[in-house]
Amino acid sequence: MKTLFDTVSYKCSKLVTKNYSTSFSLAVNMLSPSIRDAIYSIYGFVRFADEIVDSFHDYDKENLINDFEKEHYKAMESGISLNPILNSFQHTVKEYNITDDLVQAFLKSMKLDLVKSTYNTQTEYEDYIYGSADVVGLMCLKIFVKGNNQKYEQLKTEAMRLGSAFQKVNFLRDLKDDNLVLNRNYFPGVDLKSFDEKAKTTIINEIEEDFRIAYQGIVKLPIEAKFGVYTAFIYYRKLLKKLKNTPYHEIGNSRIRVSNYTKAGLLAQSFVTYKLKLV
């Protein structure tokens, strides 16, 4: 029966999440069991697309990402894919009515990484972040509200700002690799050679404002999602604090991380805050 294959497919998406991101996997584990598999399937989809454009340097990336897209739409049409990541994702897309404009916006940003290395204007920067991060937040929100379109529209802005905050933290943390390894510069007017404390402060202030607005949505999330999303929120906020306390010249020389010990403390903090209904 295909049910067994579908179960295996979701387990594969979960395995991808656990191996590529221990912090995100931890946050997903704090969600209600009823929605975890769907979130894993989204992560698996976006992670595989991101790996194609970021990591597969010895292969034809353009063909790979185009084939990945074609296989997604074949799965949507037929209801099955022998790629378990795509198989689980197409189930989630259909079950939670994830609109195709979100998928297309995401794939557009991924394809930009193959041909575009510098984002010179604020519009280019915001368009890339919308496709690479904001729409992922919206896909997750579709799952969190379980078809409640009124709730979805109410929380869209905050979900997008949370996606933006996460992506910008990653950009700042990965400044060295993006510039020197992938030859990319996402922040308009900023590169590793000209990066200074003023540029760092401007970026951090922008992210802090994203977090401020995103928090207003987190407190309104359904009970099944609130604890997990808040866990991810405080992890990335801690990462931002570490970046804020790191001299600008060190950001370009090393990748800032949060230790497993600190992650455990953040989880405990999140749990207490949640149980006391402070969020």
XYZ file of C-alpha atoms in Angstrom:
279
model
C 0.000 0.000 0.000
C 1.137 3.523 -0.756
C 0.422 4.519 2.840
C 3.622 2.784 3.907
C 5.611 4.587 1.207
C 4.133 7.923 2.309
C 5.133 7.180 5.911
C 8.666 6.384 4.791
C 8.708 9.591 2.723
C 7.857 11.742 5.737
C 10.511 9.928 7.760
C 13.051 10.807 5.061
C 12.103 14.487 5.328
C 12.516 14.261 9.091
C 15.940 12.646 8.631
C 17.002 15.465 6.306
C 15.936 18.029 8.902
C 17.765 16.310 11.761
C 20.989 15.939 9.771
C 21.086 19.407 8.250
C 19.835 21.484 11.177
C 19.812 20.319 14.785
C 18.396 23.658 15.941
C 15.455 23.650 13.516
C 14.838 19.974 14.237
C 14.670 20.796 17.944
C 12.125 23.527 17.303
C 9.981 21.251 15.110
C 9.989 18.669 17.875
C 8.309 21.280 20.092
C 5.363 21.515 17.692
C 2.252 19.406 18.106
C 2.799 15.879 16.711
C -0.158 16.484 14.404
C 1.788 19.028 12.305
C 5.426 17.956 12.667
C 5.551 15.768 9.563
C 4.182 18.549 7.386
C 6.835 20.992 8.611
C 9.553 18.371 8.089
C 8.353 17.959 4.505
C 8.669 21.696 3.861
C 12.163 21.755 5.313
C 13.187 18.766 3.194
C 11.966 20.455 0.023
C 13.626 23.812 0.643
C 16.828 22.212 1.951
C 17.302 20.026 -1.122
C 16.768 22.992 -3.452
C 19.181 25.085 -1.405
C 21.792 22.307 -1.432
C 21.620 22.118 -5.213
C 22.568 25.775 -5.678
C 24.957 26.052 -2.720
C 26.844 22.770 -2.560
C 26.821 20.695 -5.741
C 29.724 22.529 -7.387
C 30.920 19.558 -9.442
C 27.555 19.050 -11.097
C 25.296 20.922 -13.500
C 23.319 22.910 -10.951
C 20.970 24.475 -13.475
C 19.879 21.086 -14.782
C 19.541 19.737 -11.259
C 17.301 22.547 -10.028
C 15.212 22.426 -13.212
C 14.800 18.660 -12.876
C 13.888 19.102 -9.212
C 11.183 21.589 -10.198
C 9.847 19.347 -12.977
C 9.708 16.361 -10.639
C 7.783 18.433 -8.105
C 5.089 19.267 -10.655
C 4.969 15.687 -11.902
C 4.370 14.630 -8.299
C 1.645 17.243 -7.923
C -0.068 15.940 -11.042
C 0.276 12.202 -10.405
C 0.085 12.216 -6.602
C 3.351 10.323 -6.179
C 7.105 10.711 -6.579
C 9.802 8.097 -6.083
C 11.835 10.944 -4.596
C 10.531 10.650 -1.002
C 11.219 14.326 -0.267
C 9.058 15.423 -3.172
C 6.460 12.780 -2.364
C 5.981 14.036 1.192
C 6.035 17.674 0.070
C 3.307 17.212 -2.544
C 1.097 15.631 0.115
C 1.610 18.615 2.400
C 1.008 21.123 -0.401
C -2.332 19.511 -1.217
C -3.462 18.870 2.351
C -2.832 22.429 3.522
C -3.584 24.237 0.265
C -0.117 25.770 -0.120
C -0.536 27.965 -3.177
C 1.796 27.577 -6.129
C 2.859 31.223 -6.077
C 4.741 30.495 -2.837
C 6.560 27.516 -4.366
C 7.390 29.481 -7.515
C 8.707 32.465 -5.551
C 10.978 30.145 -3.582
C 12.343 28.401 -6.673
C 12.891 31.765 -8.367
C 15.184 32.902 -5.535
C 17.048 29.593 -5.600
C 17.655 29.956 -9.334
C 18.914 33.508 -8.798
C 21.782 32.053 -6.767
C 23.017 30.425 -9.977
C 23.237 33.634 -11.985
C 23.309 36.570 -9.577
C 26.074 37.290 -7.061
C 25.429 40.889 -5.979
C 22.254 42.592 -4.780
C 22.792 46.291 -5.368
C 19.393 47.720 -4.459
C 16.984 47.359 -1.580
C 14.320 46.086 -3.970
C 16.554 43.279 -5.260
C 17.470 42.373 -1.686
C 13.853 42.320 -0.482
C 12.675 40.319 -3.509
C 15.327 37.671 -2.886
C 14.463 37.417 0.813
C 10.768 37.177 0.019
C 11.376 34.151 -2.185
C 14.052 32.457 -0.132
C 12.603 32.996 3.347
C 9.314 34.884 3.641
C 7.376 32.362 1.561
C 8.761 29.514 3.670
C 7.268 31.262 6.689
C 3.979 31.511 4.816
C 4.056 27.806 3.893
C 4.514 26.956 7.559
C 1.749 29.371 8.519
C -0.612 27.521 6.166
C 0.013 24.429 8.272
C -0.261 26.221 11.601
C -3.703 27.708 10.864
C -5.044 24.488 9.270
C -7.209 26.131 6.641
C -8.348 29.119 8.689
C -7.893 31.771 5.982
C -8.905 34.606 8.284
C -6.157 33.651 10.731
C -3.694 33.218 7.856
C -4.357 36.731 6.540
C -4.124 38.109 10.073
C -0.664 36.623 10.658
C 0.888 36.854 7.165
C 2.980 39.949 7.827
C 4.428 38.608 11.075
C 5.209 35.218 9.511
C 7.080 36.921 6.687
C 9.039 39.120 9.081
C 10.082 36.066 11.075
C 11.286 34.410 7.871
C 13.171 37.585 6.985
C 14.801 37.752 10.406
C 15.994 34.155 10.221
C 17.406 34.654 6.726
C 19.196 37.913 7.572
C 20.778 36.317 10.651
C 22.030 33.529 8.395
C 23.363 36.078 5.884
C 25.260 37.921 8.620
C 26.598 34.733 10.175
C 27.677 33.365 6.776
C 29.192 36.610 5.512
C 32.609 35.027 5.017
C 31.466 31.924 3.137
C 28.963 33.846 1.021
C 31.665 36.282 -0.085
C 34.747 34.109 -0.361
C 33.345 30.673 -1.227
C 30.098 31.373 -3.095
C 31.035 34.879 -4.292
C 27.710 36.309 -3.178
C 26.846 39.585 -1.520
C 23.231 39.833 -0.400
C 23.403 43.048 1.635
C 23.180 46.091 -0.695
C 26.321 48.197 -0.542
C 28.114 45.844 1.832
C 30.875 43.335 1.178
C 33.578 41.704 3.243
C 36.205 44.298 2.281
C 34.108 47.303 3.292
C 32.245 45.684 6.187
C 32.591 47.742 9.366
C 30.850 48.330 12.700
C 28.447 50.845 11.190
C 27.331 48.372 8.516
C 26.977 45.640 11.119
C 24.879 47.852 13.397
C 22.575 48.883 10.550
C 21.912 45.242 9.641
C 21.359 44.203 13.257
C 18.909 47.058 13.862
C 16.966 45.913 10.800
C 16.835 42.334 12.083
C 15.789 43.427 15.558
C 12.842 45.281 14.048
C 11.892 42.135 12.110
C 11.981 40.157 15.363
C 9.894 42.776 17.166
C 7.102 42.564 14.617
C 7.382 38.770 14.284
C 6.893 38.310 18.031
C 3.502 40.025 17.799
C 2.406 37.183 15.542
C 3.945 34.387 17.594
C 1.762 35.196 20.590
C -1.325 34.837 18.357
C -0.387 31.445 16.892
C -2.541 28.371 17.548
C -1.492 26.311 20.549
C -0.155 23.503 18.318
C 2.483 25.816 16.838
C 3.293 28.465 19.414
C 5.893 26.621 21.534
C 7.889 25.351 18.562
C 7.947 28.692 16.753
C 8.869 30.507 19.952
C 11.732 28.042 20.493
C 13.118 28.865 17.027
C 12.573 32.567 17.734
C 14.631 32.633 20.929
C 17.391 30.524 19.333
C 17.826 32.956 16.444
C 17.510 35.939 18.757
C 20.354 34.474 20.853
C 22.400 34.016 17.703
C 21.755 37.651 16.786
C 22.883 38.746 20.260
C 26.151 36.839 19.788
C 26.651 38.521 16.412
C 25.903 41.892 17.994
C 28.594 41.300 20.633
C 31.141 40.076 18.089
C 33.515 42.691 16.623
C 32.719 43.300 12.972
C 36.120 42.054 11.773
C 35.615 38.697 13.498
C 32.258 38.099 11.798
C 34.104 37.940 8.499
C 36.673 35.482 9.838
C 34.605 32.861 11.651
C 31.092 31.396 11.752
C 29.265 32.315 14.960
C 27.485 29.387 16.615
C 25.328 28.645 19.643
C 26.666 25.737 21.698
C 24.558 22.671 22.456
C 24.734 23.593 26.149
C 23.297 27.028 25.375
C 20.629 25.495 23.140
C 19.531 23.297 26.041
C 19.277 26.366 28.254
C 17.251 28.208 25.642
C 14.876 25.274 25.369
C 14.362 25.277 29.138
C 13.793 29.039 29.069
C 11.305 28.672 26.238
C 9.436 25.914 28.065
C 9.117 27.915 31.303
C 7.995 31.036 29.417
C 5.427 29.010 27.494
C 4.074 27.200 30.556
C 3.730 30.448 32.483
C 1.753 31.781 29.508
C 4.157 34.661 29.050
C 4.009 34.124 25.306
